[in-house]
mmCIF file of C-alpha atoms and ligand atoms in Angstrom:
data_model
loop_
_atom_site.group_PDB
_atom_site.id
_atom_site.type_symbol
_atom_site.label_atom_id
_atom_site.label_comp_id
_atom_site.label_asym_id
_atom_site.label_seq_id
_atom_site.Cartn_x
_atom_site.Cartn_y
_atom_site.Cartn_z
ATOM 1 C CA MET A 283 166.598 57.614 147.298
ATOM 2 C CA ARG A 284 164.945 55.932 144.335
ATOM 3 C CA LYS A 285 161.162 55.714 144.682
ATOM 4 C CA PRO A 286 159.925 52.175 144.006
ATOM 5 C CA LEU A 287 158.059 51.814 140.729
ATOM 6 C CA ILE A 288 155.503 49.093 140.032
ATOM 7 C CA THR A 289 154.440 48.949 136.390
ATOM 8 C CA GLY A 290 151.689 46.802 134.955
ATOM 9 C CA ASN A 291 152.135 45.667 131.365
ATOM 10 C CA TRP A 292 148.762 44.371 130.233
ATOM 11 C CA LYS A 293 150.194 43.137 126.919
ATOM 12 C CA MET A 294 147.469 42.169 124.390
ATOM 13 C CA ASN A 295 144.717 41.832 126.991
ATOM 14 C CA LYS A 296 141.553 43.737 127.886
ATOM 15 C CA THR A 297 138.955 45.283 125.622
ATOM 16 C CA ILE A 298 137.886 48.841 126.414
ATOM 17 C CA THR A 299 134.955 47.511 128.446
ATOM 18 C CA GLU A 300 137.191 45.151 130.410
ATOM 19 C CA SER A 301 139.780 47.885 130.914
ATOM 20 C CA ILE A 302 137.208 50.192 132.456
ATOM 21 C CA SER A 303 136.246 47.693 135.145
ATOM 22 C CA LEU A 304 139.862 46.761 135.927
ATOM 23 C CA ILE A 305 140.912 50.408 136.255
ATOM 24 C CA LYS A 306 137.955 51.326 138.445
ATOM 25 C CA GLU A 307 138.763 48.465 140.803
ATOM 26 C CA LEU A 308 142.437 49.324 140.878
ATOM 27 C CA VAL A 309 141.867 53.034 141.519
ATOM 28 C CA ASP A 310 139.858 52.021 144.595
ATOM 29 C CA PHE A 311 142.421 49.527 145.880
ATOM 30 C CA VAL A 312 145.398 51.913 145.694
ATOM 31 C CA LYS A 313 143.627 55.164 146.529
ATOM 32 C CA GLY A 314 145.924 57.661 148.222
ATOM 33 C CA TYR A 315 148.912 55.276 148.364
ATOM 34 C CA GLN A 316 152.037 57.340 147.792
ATOM 35 C CA GLU A 317 154.967 55.101 148.739
ATOM 36 C CA THR A 318 155.193 53.495 145.335
ATOM 37 C CA GLU A 319 154.947 55.075 141.915
ATOM 38 C CA ILE A 320 152.232 53.224 140.001
ATOM 39 C CA VAL A 321 152.150 52.946 136.211
ATOM 40 C CA ILE A 322 149.763 50.945 134.063
ATOM 41 C CA CYS A 323 150.338 50.182 130.400
ATOM 42 C CA PRO A 324 147.096 49.090 128.729
ATOM 43 C CA PRO A 325 146.848 48.326 125.001
ATOM 44 C CA TYR A 326 146.654 51.384 122.702
ATOM 45 C CA THR A 327 142.880 51.084 122.313
ATOM 46 C CA SER A 328 142.382 51.588 126.053
ATOM 47 C CA LEU A 329 144.874 54.425 126.608
ATOM 48 C CA TRP A 330 142.408 57.247 126.236
ATOM 49 C CA VAL A 331 139.732 55.830 128.521
ATOM 50 C CA THR A 332 142.419 54.905 131.048
ATOM 51 C CA LYS A 333 143.733 58.454 131.056
ATOM 52 C CA GLU A 334 140.243 59.748 131.777
ATOM 53 C CA LEU A 335 139.687 57.285 134.625
ATOM 54 C CA ILE A 336 143.057 57.891 136.346
ATOM 55 C CA GLN A 337 142.823 61.699 136.151
ATOM 56 C CA ASP A 338 143.543 63.086 139.644
ATOM 57 C CA THR A 339 144.590 59.699 141.039
ATOM 58 C CA ASN A 340 148.013 58.340 142.037
ATOM 59 C CA ILE A 341 148.236 56.169 138.883
ATOM 60 C CA LEU A 342 150.307 57.153 135.845
ATOM 61 C CA LEU A 343 149.884 56.050 132.244
ATOM 62 C CA GLY A 344 152.295 54.176 130.000
ATOM 63 C CA ALA A 345 152.117 52.703 126.499
ATOM 64 C CA GLN A 346 153.561 49.325 125.554
ATOM 65 C CA ASN A 347 155.415 50.434 122.435
ATOM 66 C CA MET A 348 155.720 53.226 119.846
ATOM 67 C CA TYR A 349 157.477 53.891 116.559
ATOM 68 C CA PHE A 350 160.624 55.982 116.214
ATOM 69 C CA GLN A 351 159.537 58.138 113.248
ATOM 70 C CA ASP A 352 157.641 61.417 113.711
ATOM 71 C CA GLU A 353 154.713 60.607 111.399
ATOM 72 C CA GLY A 354 153.928 59.303 107.930
ATOM 73 C CA ALA A 355 153.245 56.177 105.947
ATOM 74 C CA TYR A 356 153.871 53.542 108.626
ATOM 75 C CA THR A 357 150.625 51.586 108.645
ATOM 76 C CA GLY A 358 149.718 50.226 112.033
ATOM 77 C CA GLU A 359 152.274 52.231 113.982
ATOM 78 C CA ILE A 360 151.791 54.806 116.757
ATOM 79 C CA SER A 361 153.979 57.885 117.186
ATOM 80 C CA ALA A 362 155.441 59.587 120.245
ATOM 81 C CA SER A 363 153.361 62.718 119.583
ATOM 82 C CA MET A 364 150.172 60.595 119.644
ATOM 83 C CA LEU A 365 151.176 59.154 123.014
ATOM 84 C CA GLN A 366 152.143 62.591 124.301
ATOM 85 C CA ASN A 367 148.781 63.968 123.181
ATOM 86 C CA ILE A 368 146.903 61.274 125.120
ATOM 87 C CA GLY A 369 149.005 62.109 128.179
ATOM 88 C CA CYS A 370 151.323 59.108 128.467
ATOM 89 C CA ASP A 371 154.040 59.575 131.065
ATOM 90 C CA TYR A 372 155.937 56.410 130.147
ATOM 91 C CA VAL A 373 156.445 54.031 127.236
ATOM 92 C CA ILE A 374 157.870 50.501 127.319
ATOM 93 C CA VAL A 375 160.502 49.980 124.630
ATOM 94 C CA GLY A 376 162.413 46.886 123.591
ATOM 95 C CA HIS A 377 160.223 44.359 125.369
ATOM 96 C CA SER A 378 161.552 40.876 124.603
ATOM 97 C CA GLU A 379 158.242 39.998 122.929
ATOM 98 C CA ARG A 380 158.789 42.913 120.524
ATOM 99 C CA ARG A 381 162.405 41.918 119.940
ATOM 100 C CA GLU A 382 161.507 38.258 119.370
ATOM 101 C CA TYR A 383 158.153 38.231 117.534
ATOM 102 C CA PHE A 384 158.491 41.534 115.682
ATOM 103 C CA HIS A 385 162.233 41.387 115.092
ATOM 104 C CA GLU A 386 163.038 44.717 116.707
ATOM 105 C CA SER A 387 166.756 45.314 116.765
ATOM 106 C CA SER A 388 168.713 47.011 119.533
ATOM 107 C CA GLN A 389 169.308 49.854 117.086
ATOM 108 C CA GLU A 390 165.567 50.403 116.633
ATOM 109 C CA VAL A 391 165.046 50.231 120.372
ATOM 110 C CA ALA A 392 167.677 52.958 120.782
ATOM 111 C CA TRP A 393 165.907 55.166 118.213
ATOM 112 C CA LYS A 394 162.668 54.695 120.142
ATOM 113 C CA VAL A 395 164.389 55.800 123.339
ATOM 114 C CA ARG A 396 165.647 58.943 121.629
ATOM 115 C CA GLN A 397 162.221 59.678 120.145
ATOM 116 C CA ALA A 398 160.341 59.136 123.426
ATOM 117 C CA LEU A 399 162.716 61.445 125.294
ATOM 118 C CA SER A 400 162.374 64.179 122.715
ATOM 119 C CA PHE A 401 158.624 64.143 123.354
ATOM 120 C CA GLY A 402 159.013 64.177 127.131
ATOM 121 C CA ILE A 403 157.920 60.554 127.574
ATOM 122 C CA LYS A 404 160.032 58.421 129.897
ATOM 123 C CA PRO A 405 161.142 55.159 128.310
ATOM 124 C CA ILE A 406 161.118 51.910 130.272
ATOM 125 C CA ILE A 407 163.895 50.084 128.450
ATOM 126 C CA CYS A 408 163.712 46.284 128.597
ATOM 127 C CA VAL A 409 166.744 44.032 128.415
ATOM 128 C CA GLY A 410 167.281 40.372 129.204
ATOM 129 C CA GLU A 411 168.706 37.075 128.070
ATOM 130 C CA LYS A 412 167.192 33.834 126.761
ATOM 131 C CA LEU A 413 167.433 30.569 128.686
ATOM 132 C CA GLU A 414 170.156 29.153 126.442
ATOM 133 C CA GLU A 415 172.184 32.337 126.860
ATOM 134 C CA ARG A 416 171.960 32.080 130.647
ATOM 135 C CA GLU A 417 172.884 28.395 130.536
ATOM 136 C CA SER A 418 175.863 29.005 128.267
ATOM 137 C CA GLY A 419 177.120 31.757 130.568
ATOM 138 C CA SER A 420 176.607 34.643 128.141
ATOM 139 C CA ALA A 421 173.745 36.430 129.952
ATOM 140 C CA ARG A 422 175.858 39.451 130.930
ATOM 141 C CA GLU A 423 177.287 39.788 127.456
ATOM 142 C CA VAL A 424 173.781 39.844 125.910
ATOM 143 C CA VAL A 425 172.519 42.420 128.377
ATOM 144 C CA LYS A 426 175.656 44.526 127.893
ATOM 145 C CA GLU A 427 175.135 44.638 124.127
ATOM 146 C CA GLU A 428 171.512 45.716 124.550
ATOM 147 C CA ILE A 429 172.535 48.453 126.998
ATOM 148 C CA GLU A 430 175.429 49.682 124.861
ATOM 149 C CA ALA A 431 173.045 50.355 121.973
ATOM 150 C CA ILE A 432 171.122 52.653 124.327
ATOM 151 C CA PHE A 433 174.326 54.454 125.353
ATOM 152 C CA GLU A 434 174.675 55.654 121.751
ATOM 153 C CA VAL A 435 171.566 57.821 122.100
ATOM 154 C CA LEU A 436 171.183 58.492 125.817
ATOM 155 C CA LYS A 437 172.832 61.723 126.944
ATOM 156 C CA SER A 438 173.852 62.118 130.571
ATOM 157 C CA GLN A 439 171.332 64.912 131.201
ATOM 158 C CA ASP A 440 168.493 62.581 130.119
ATOM 159 C CA ALA A 441 169.779 59.441 131.834
ATOM 160 C CA PRO A 442 168.245 59.987 135.312
ATOM 161 C CA GLY A 443 164.749 60.100 133.747
ATOM 162 C CA VAL A 444 164.856 56.712 132.066
ATOM 163 C CA VAL A 445 163.963 53.388 133.616
ATOM 164 C CA PHE A 446 165.584 50.052 132.793
ATOM 165 C CA ALA A 447 163.831 46.726 133.250
ATOM 166 C CA TYR A 448 165.773 43.499 133.480
ATOM 167 C CA GLU A 449 163.483 40.741 132.262
ATOM 168 C CA PRO A 450 165.160 37.358 131.781
ATOM 169 C CA ILE A 451 163.116 35.889 128.926
ATOM 170 C CA TRP A 452 162.921 32.441 130.527
ATOM 171 C CA ALA A 453 161.130 33.980 133.523
ATOM 172 C CA ILE A 454 158.400 35.772 131.561
ATOM 173 C CA GLY A 455 154.951 34.208 131.843
ATOM 174 C CA THR A 456 156.469 30.906 132.934
ATOM 175 C CA GLY A 457 155.725 31.142 136.630
ATOM 176 C CA LYS A 458 159.461 30.626 137.114
ATOM 177 C CA SER A 459 160.905 33.849 138.511
ATOM 178 C CA ALA A 460 164.641 34.449 138.707
ATOM 179 C CA THR A 461 165.869 34.135 142.281
ATOM 180 C CA SER A 462 166.009 37.505 143.933
ATOM 181 C CA LYS A 463 169.778 37.133 144.218
ATOM 182 C CA ASP A 464 170.231 36.387 140.498
ATOM 183 C CA ALA A 465 167.971 39.308 139.599
ATOM 184 C CA ASN A 466 169.879 41.623 141.920
ATOM 185 C CA ASP A 467 173.260 40.460 140.565
ATOM 186 C CA MET A 468 172.292 41.357 137.001
ATOM 187 C CA ILE A 469 170.731 44.647 138.074
ATOM 188 C CA GLN A 470 173.933 45.553 139.946
ATOM 189 C CA TYR A 471 175.871 44.678 136.816
ATOM 190 C CA ILE A 472 173.621 47.031 134.793
ATOM 191 C CA ARG A 473 174.102 49.776 137.383
ATOM 192 C CA ASN A 474 177.862 49.353 137.091
ATOM 193 C CA LEU A 475 177.660 49.779 133.325
ATOM 194 C CA LEU A 476 175.675 52.979 133.938
ATOM 195 C CA LYS A 477 178.344 54.169 136.405
ATOM 196 C CA GLU A 478 181.114 53.583 133.910
ATOM 197 C CA LYS A 479 179.249 55.351 131.128
ATOM 198 C CA TYR A 480 177.812 58.296 133.091
ATOM 199 C CA SER A 481 178.785 58.738 136.732
ATOM 200 C CA GLU A 482 178.161 57.186 140.105
ATOM 201 C CA LYS A 483 175.704 59.972 140.923
ATOM 202 C CA ILE A 484 173.649 59.437 137.764
ATOM 203 C CA ALA A 485 173.693 55.640 138.050
ATOM 204 C CA GLU A 486 172.368 55.900 141.599
ATOM 205 C CA GLN A 487 169.386 57.904 140.359
ATOM 206 C CA ILE A 488 168.316 55.534 137.572
ATOM 207 C CA ARG A 489 165.636 53.033 138.492
ATOM 208 C CA ILE A 490 166.137 49.454 137.380
ATOM 209 C CA LEU A 491 163.161 47.107 137.623
ATOM 210 C CA TYR A 492 162.928 43.343 137.573
ATOM 211 C CA GLY A 493 160.299 41.583 135.452
ATOM 212 C CA GLY A 494 159.353 37.923 135.018
ATOM 213 C CA SER A 495 156.659 36.081 137.014
ATOM 214 C CA VAL A 496 156.444 38.746 139.714
ATOM 215 C CA LYS A 497 153.518 38.030 142.027
ATOM 216 C CA PRO A 498 152.349 38.896 145.533
ATOM 217 C CA GLU A 499 154.195 35.813 146.844
ATOM 218 C CA ASN A 500 157.664 36.892 145.693
ATOM 219 C CA ILE A 501 157.567 40.708 145.614
ATOM 220 C CA LYS A 502 158.790 41.284 149.174
ATOM 221 C CA GLU A 503 161.856 39.147 148.670
ATOM 222 C CA LEU A 504 162.713 40.844 145.376
ATOM 223 C CA MET A 505 162.229 44.329 146.801
ATOM 224 C CA ALA A 506 164.399 43.517 149.799
ATOM 225 C CA GLU A 507 167.436 43.350 147.480
ATOM 226 C CA SER A 508 169.787 46.325 147.345
ATOM 227 C CA ASP A 509 169.392 47.290 143.711
ATOM 228 C CA ILE A 510 165.915 46.192 142.597
ATOM 229 C CA ASP A 511 163.837 49.356 142.373
ATOM 230 C CA GLY A 512 160.509 47.891 141.359
ATOM 231 C CA ALA A 513 158.824 45.477 139.002
ATOM 232 C CA LEU A 514 157.483 45.246 135.482
ATOM 233 C CA VAL A 515 154.521 42.937 135.842
ATOM 234 C CA GLY A 516 152.566 41.027 133.208
ATOM 235 C CA GLY A 517 150.057 38.401 134.364
ATOM 236 C CA ALA A 518 149.592 39.682 137.911
ATOM 237 C CA SER A 519 148.764 43.178 136.641
ATOM 238 C CA LEU A 520 145.531 41.871 135.091
ATOM 239 C CA LYS A 521 143.960 41.347 138.519
ATOM 240 C CA ALA A 522 143.298 44.502 140.530
ATOM 241 C CA LEU A 523 143.766 42.850 143.917
ATOM 242 C CA ALA A 524 147.047 41.120 143.027
ATOM 243 C CA PHE A 525 148.433 44.263 141.410
ATOM 244 C CA SER A 526 147.481 46.401 144.392
ATOM 245 C CA GLN A 527 149.269 43.917 146.668
ATOM 246 C CA LEU A 528 152.396 44.383 144.554
ATOM 247 C CA VAL A 529 152.041 48.149 144.806
ATOM 248 C CA LYS A 530 151.722 47.856 148.606
ATOM 249 C CA PHE A 531 154.575 45.372 148.970
ATOM 250 C CA ARG A 532 155.703 47.145 152.137
ATOM 251 C CA GLU A 533 152.521 46.338 154.050
HETATM 252 P P1 LIG B 1820 154.841 38.040 133.584
HETATM 253 O O1 LIG B 1820 154.746 38.886 134.845
HETATM 254 O O2 LIG B 1820 153.502 37.578 133.104
HETATM 255 O O3 LIG B 1820 155.869 36.976 133.711
HETATM 256 O O4 LIG B 1820 155.358 39.045 132.421
HETATM 257 C C1 LIG B 1820 156.495 39.804 132.635
HETATM 258 C C2 LIG B 1820 156.619 40.811 131.551
HETATM 259 O O5 LIG B 1820 156.953 40.476 130.428
HETATM 260 C C3 LIG B 1820 156.309 42.212 131.862
HETATM 261 O O6 LIG B 1820 156.675 43.049 130.828
#
């Protein structure tokens, strides 16, 4: 059985002061809740204070990005050892905003996956198509290419520890979520690729999330699908009440 995972991606929001109040509220709202794994990914500047505030709670810490080199002259970048030292459990890699605005290639995303794993940090690997790719019927092809780049670096013994997130770009921040059936279809397709590459047993252990305008109003329907194992949430993760409702989608 795959434990549901609800991850909040705060993106470029929240100062340290704002982070502290959001985390305190959230810790209270989800106190003791064990049915869902809860991960929050604040901006780098708030990672340390977040780690302190979620110590001994049921909330885990993730970063939104990292660089694939060990250390050195890479101004503005953050390494896996820095994230490990803070105590990050997860790191988001290959978010469509990184791929689009910062021109990250699938090859770089794969290197980041390899680097995160070698530091014991679980990558949440984002894939997804643009609106024109969906409309022209090439959504699966795009997702397949992004996944195949990961296959180059992901060994079968590491595969069960990674998380994939299918985020159709046209559904991100638009209020327009994919239908739960469309999301599940693509996630099943991804799971089949994982089966072919690794094995049925491994593919059944890997969690695949959906992301794109997830909110309290649509979480139940999404989570009722056979293959959706959780959500990667942007906007709704910035409000403690809404995020806690996502975490407790079963109630
Ligand atoms: P929204 O939930 O704001 O659509 O963002 C989704 C996302 O990009 C999470 O990584």
